[in-house]
């Protein structure tokens, strides 16, 4: 799950990725291959590919596996399936806004599947744009608090185009415009500051505070979406406290 980054939510997402590593790597490979086919294998000019590789690395996908996906997409006679990007938007329990980004080779399969998932979990599919207008696309980089001081991060990040550096439970959150995401991330790498998570994501303008019951329903819905082979990213405006998130993990 992606969205407004709270440490509890990031921990949940990473723990879940570890639990379903094979599926996560399969989705990352698909994203890498589609990016290569659409924009070529050079990450200096193909930012979509660069972002796909960053996502793969965040799932601990081996470098060799990443290179194999790039090579497969670059070669003639590779998988002939044609994938298209498609976004589904809707609402979950208690009016929580949900965006589901997919890469699919069969819209006639994916659309009904996701509509059923929304309805099964007490939500509903909405028209394109009904939800996404209330989200902003941003780069978000998380750094553990013991990896750098606030002054160090402010100097590195803000001088390289970051919008903000904020403190959170257990670490720092750096926010950028998408165009400044790679320069800021590179500056952190050059300064040998390790990151916990680095991604282009969608941040909601307003959040819906969730009690334990609503949070469980929302996360069950998100899990259903993320289990679908065609789904790449899920974004919500659910505000789930660390205590509730911990209880869901347990």
Short mmCIF file of C-alpha atoms in Angstrom, two decimals:
data_model
loop_
_atom_site.label_atom_id
_atom_site.label_comp_id
_atom_site.label_asym_id
_atom_site.label_seq_id
_atom_site.Cartn_x
_atom_site.Cartn_y
_atom_site.Cartn_z
CA UNK A 1 0.00 0.00 0.00
CA UNK A 2 1.26 3.43 -0.87
CA UNK A 3 0.01 6.86 0.02
CA UNK A 4 0.72 9.28 2.82
CA UNK A 5 3.75 7.64 4.34
CA UNK A 6 3.58 6.77 7.98
CA UNK A 7 6.22 4.49 9.43
CA UNK A 8 3.65 1.94 10.55
CA UNK A 9 2.21 1.70 7.06
CA UNK A 10 5.64 1.41 5.45
CA UNK A 11 6.62 -1.36 7.87
CA UNK A 12 3.39 -3.19 7.08
CA UNK A 13 3.96 -2.87 3.34
CA UNK A 14 7.56 -4.10 3.52
CA UNK A 15 6.65 -7.02 5.80
CA UNK A 16 3.91 -8.03 3.38
CA UNK A 17 6.28 -7.78 0.42
CA UNK A 18 8.64 -10.16 2.18
CA UNK A 19 5.79 -12.59 2.80
CA UNK A 20 4.78 -12.66 -0.88
CA UNK A 21 8.20 -12.05 -2.39
CA UNK A 22 7.63 -14.22 -5.47
CA UNK A 23 4.48 -12.31 -6.45
CA UNK A 24 6.11 -8.94 -5.74
CA UNK A 25 9.11 -9.81 -7.93
CA UNK A 26 6.80 -10.95 -10.72
CA UNK A 27 5.00 -7.60 -10.65
CA UNK A 28 8.28 -5.70 -10.59
CA UNK A 29 9.56 -7.70 -13.58
CA UNK A 30 6.39 -6.85 -15.50
CA UNK A 31 6.78 -3.14 -14.72
CA UNK A 32 10.44 -3.18 -15.77
CA UNK A 33 9.70 -4.99 -19.04
CA UNK A 34 6.84 -2.66 -19.97
CA UNK A 35 9.02 0.37 -19.17
CA UNK A 36 11.82 -0.97 -21.40
CA UNK A 37 9.45 -1.73 -24.28
CA UNK A 38 7.90 1.74 -24.07
CA UNK A 39 11.00 3.83 -23.47
CA UNK A 40 14.15 1.76 -24.00
CA UNK A 41 16.70 0.28 -21.57
CA UNK A 42 18.63 3.49 -20.75
CA UNK A 43 17.68 4.66 -17.25
CA UNK A 44 19.24 8.08 -17.92
CA UNK A 45 16.46 8.89 -20.38
CA UNK A 46 13.75 6.44 -19.29
CA UNK A 47 12.60 7.64 -15.86
CA UNK A 48 9.74 5.14 -15.80
CA UNK A 49 12.31 2.36 -15.98
CA UNK A 50 14.38 3.99 -13.26
CA UNK A 51 11.35 4.17 -10.96
CA UNK A 52 10.48 0.54 -11.75
CA UNK A 53 14.00 -0.54 -10.82
CA UNK A 54 13.83 1.42 -7.56
CA UNK A 55 10.58 -0.36 -6.70
CA UNK A 56 12.23 -3.70 -7.50
CA UNK A 57 15.17 -2.90 -5.25
CA UNK A 58 12.79 -1.93 -2.43
CA UNK A 59 11.36 -5.47 -2.70
CA UNK A 60 14.92 -6.85 -2.40
CA UNK A 61 14.80 -8.14 -5.96
CA UNK A 62 18.29 -9.38 -6.93
CA UNK A 63 20.28 -7.32 -9.40
CA UNK A 64 20.65 -10.31 -11.74
CA UNK A 65 16.87 -10.74 -11.87
CA UNK A 66 16.42 -7.05 -12.68
CA UNK A 67 19.00 -7.25 -15.47
CA UNK A 68 17.33 -10.36 -16.88
CA UNK A 69 13.99 -8.55 -17.07
CA UNK A 70 15.63 -5.64 -18.91
CA UNK A 71 17.41 -8.00 -21.30
CA UNK A 72 14.25 -9.99 -21.99
CA UNK A 73 12.29 -6.86 -22.84
CA UNK A 74 15.11 -5.51 -25.01
CA UNK A 75 15.50 -8.66 -27.13
CA UNK A 76 13.56 -9.69 -30.16
CA UNK A 77 11.13 -12.52 -29.71
CA UNK A 78 10.45 -11.63 -26.09
CA UNK A 79 7.01 -12.00 -24.55
CA UNK A 80 4.51 -10.86 -27.15
CA UNK A 81 1.84 -9.78 -24.64
CA UNK A 82 0.91 -6.12 -24.92
CA UNK A 83 0.31 -4.49 -21.55
CA UNK A 84 -1.47 -1.24 -20.94
CA UNK A 85 -1.54 1.00 -17.91
CA UNK A 86 -4.98 1.54 -16.46
CA UNK A 87 -6.16 3.20 -13.27
CA UNK A 88 -9.25 2.27 -11.27
CA UNK A 89 -10.65 4.62 -8.65
CA UNK A 90 -13.27 4.08 -5.99
CA UNK A 91 -14.26 4.16 -2.35
CA UNK A 92 -13.88 1.69 0.46
CA UNK A 93 -15.36 1.42 3.97
CA UNK A 94 -16.20 4.73 5.65
CA UNK A 95 -15.65 6.59 2.37
CA UNK A 96 -11.89 5.91 2.22
CA UNK A 97 -10.64 6.92 -1.24
CA UNK A 98 -8.72 4.22 -3.13
CA UNK A 99 -6.68 4.33 -6.34
CA UNK A 100 -5.51 1.10 -7.98
CA UNK A 101 -2.89 1.28 -10.76
CA UNK A 102 -2.63 -1.76 -13.02
CA UNK A 103 -0.60 -3.18 -15.88
CA UNK A 104 -2.84 -5.57 -17.77
CA UNK A 105 -2.94 -7.46 -21.03
CA UNK A 106 -6.70 -8.01 -20.69
CA UNK A 107 -8.90 -5.13 -19.52
CA UNK A 108 -11.98 -7.35 -19.89
CA UNK A 109 -10.54 -9.51 -17.12
CA UNK A 110 -9.09 -6.84 -14.84
CA UNK A 111 -12.03 -4.43 -14.78
CA UNK A 112 -14.67 -6.92 -13.59
CA UNK A 113 -12.20 -8.42 -11.09
CA UNK A 114 -11.56 -5.06 -9.44
CA UNK A 115 -15.23 -4.03 -9.51
CA UNK A 116 -16.06 -7.27 -7.71
CA UNK A 117 -13.30 -6.66 -5.16
CA UNK A 118 -14.60 -3.16 -4.39
CA UNK A 119 -18.15 -4.44 -3.92
CA UNK A 120 -17.14 -7.53 -1.95
CA UNK A 121 -15.43 -5.35 0.66
CA UNK A 122 -18.23 -2.81 1.02
CA UNK A 123 -16.95 -0.26 -1.47
CA UNK A 124 -17.77 0.87 -4.96
CA UNK A 125 -15.93 1.62 -8.19
CA UNK A 126 -16.09 5.27 -9.27
CA UNK A 127 -15.59 7.10 -12.57
CA UNK A 128 -12.04 7.97 -13.72
CA UNK A 129 -10.84 11.12 -11.98
CA UNK A 130 -13.42 10.97 -9.20
CA UNK A 131 -10.77 10.17 -6.60
CA UNK A 132 -7.39 11.07 -8.08
CA UNK A 133 -8.11 14.83 -8.17
CA UNK A 134 -7.73 14.84 -4.36
CA UNK A 135 -4.24 13.27 -4.47
CA UNK A 136 -0.89 14.80 -5.44
CA UNK A 137 1.94 12.89 -7.12
CA UNK A 138 5.11 13.28 -5.05
CA UNK A 139 8.46 11.67 -4.46
CA UNK A 140 8.77 10.37 -0.89
CA UNK A 141 12.04 9.18 0.64
CA UNK A 142 12.25 7.73 4.14
CA UNK A 143 15.45 7.76 6.19
CA UNK A 144 15.87 6.20 9.63
CA UNK A 145 16.56 8.71 12.38
CA UNK A 146 19.94 7.20 13.28
CA UNK A 147 21.17 7.37 9.65
CA UNK A 148 21.45 11.17 9.52
CA UNK A 149 20.70 14.26 11.56
CA UNK A 150 17.97 16.69 10.59
CA UNK A 151 20.58 19.33 9.71
CA UNK A 152 22.41 16.90 7.41
CA UNK A 153 19.23 15.92 5.62
CA UNK A 154 18.05 19.53 5.32
CA UNK A 155 21.35 20.50 3.72
CA UNK A 156 21.46 17.56 1.29
CA UNK A 157 17.79 17.39 0.37
CA UNK A 158 16.80 21.04 0.18
CA UNK A 159 19.89 22.03 -1.77
CA UNK A 160 19.00 19.42 -4.38
CA UNK A 161 15.37 20.43 -4.84
CA UNK A 162 13.40 18.71 -2.08
CA UNK A 163 10.19 20.40 -0.94
CA UNK A 164 10.31 19.42 2.71
CA UNK A 165 12.07 17.35 5.34
CA UNK A 166 9.85 16.27 8.22
CA UNK A 167 10.24 14.14 11.31
CA UNK A 168 8.19 11.02 11.95
CA UNK A 169 7.94 8.07 14.30
CA UNK A 170 11.40 6.54 13.94
CA UNK A 171 12.73 8.57 11.03
CA UNK A 172 12.70 11.39 8.53
CA UNK A 173 10.43 11.88 5.54
CA UNK A 174 11.70 13.82 2.52
CA UNK A 175 9.11 15.04 0.02
CA UNK A 176 9.90 16.16 -3.54
CA UNK A 177 8.21 17.03 -6.79
CA UNK A 178 8.51 14.05 -9.18
CA UNK A 179 11.05 15.90 -11.36
CA UNK A 180 13.34 16.43 -8.33
CA UNK A 181 13.02 12.90 -6.93
CA UNK A 182 16.03 11.35 -8.71
CA UNK A 183 18.45 14.28 -8.03
CA UNK A 184 17.57 14.22 -4.32
CA UNK A 185 17.90 10.45 -4.12
CA UNK A 186 21.25 10.56 -5.93
CA UNK A 187 22.50 13.25 -3.55
CA UNK A 188 21.61 11.04 -0.59
CA UNK A 189 23.38 8.07 -2.19
CA UNK A 190 26.47 10.22 -2.88
CA UNK A 191 26.45 11.27 0.79
CA UNK A 192 26.15 7.58 1.77
CA UNK A 193 22.85 8.14 3.57
CA UNK A 194 20.86 4.86 3.42
CA UNK A 195 17.14 5.03 2.71
CA UNK A 196 14.35 2.81 4.02
CA UNK A 197 12.01 3.55 1.14
CA UNK A 198 12.14 5.73 -1.98
CA UNK A 199 9.23 5.97 -4.39
CA UNK A 200 7.03 8.15 -6.53
CA UNK A 201 3.69 7.92 -4.82
CA UNK A 202 0.35 9.68 -4.46
CA UNK A 203 -0.31 11.69 -1.32
CA UNK A 204 -3.92 12.58 -0.40
CA UNK A 205 -4.86 16.18 0.32
CA UNK A 206 -7.10 15.01 3.17
CA UNK A 207 -7.13 11.75 5.12
CA UNK A 208 -9.89 9.68 6.68
CA UNK A 209 -9.13 8.64 10.25
CA UNK A 210 -9.85 4.93 10.68
CA UNK A 211 -10.82 3.11 13.86
CA UNK A 212 -9.72 -0.50 14.27
CA UNK A 213 -12.81 -1.95 12.57
CA UNK A 214 -12.59 0.35 9.55
CA UNK A 215 -8.82 -0.12 9.31
CA UNK A 216 -9.21 -3.91 9.19
CA UNK A 217 -11.81 -3.65 6.42
CA UNK A 218 -9.69 -1.22 4.42
CA UNK A 219 -6.55 -3.34 4.75
CA UNK A 220 -8.45 -6.48 3.77
CA UNK A 221 -9.57 -4.64 0.64
CA UNK A 222 -6.04 -3.42 -0.07
CA UNK A 223 -4.68 -6.95 0.41
CA UNK A 224 -7.22 -8.27 -2.10
CA UNK A 225 -6.13 -5.69 -4.66
CA UNK A 226 -2.42 -6.31 -4.09
CA UNK A 227 -2.93 -10.06 -4.45
CA UNK A 228 -4.21 -9.51 -8.01
CA UNK A 229 -1.51 -10.18 -10.61
CA UNK A 230 -2.46 -7.11 -12.68
CA UNK A 231 -2.27 -4.63 -9.79
CA UNK A 232 0.95 -2.65 -9.42
CA UNK A 233 0.18 0.02 -6.80
CA UNK A 234 -2.63 0.81 -4.38
CA UNK A 235 -3.04 4.27 -2.87
CA UNK A 236 -5.51 5.29 -0.16
CA UNK A 237 -6.27 8.27 2.05
CA UNK A 238 -6.75 6.03 5.10
CA UNK A 239 -5.14 7.40 8.26
CA UNK A 240 -4.31 4.37 10.40
CA UNK A 241 -2.44 4.84 13.66
CA UNK A 242 0.68 2.85 14.42
CA UNK A 243 -1.09 1.10 17.31
CA UNK A 244 -3.94 -0.08 15.09
CA UNK A 245 -1.57 -1.04 12.29
CA UNK A 246 0.48 -3.10 14.77
CA UNK A 247 -2.67 -4.90 15.91
CA UNK A 248 -3.50 -5.73 12.28
CA UNK A 249 0.00 -7.14 11.75
CA UNK A 250 -0.39 -9.34 14.79
#
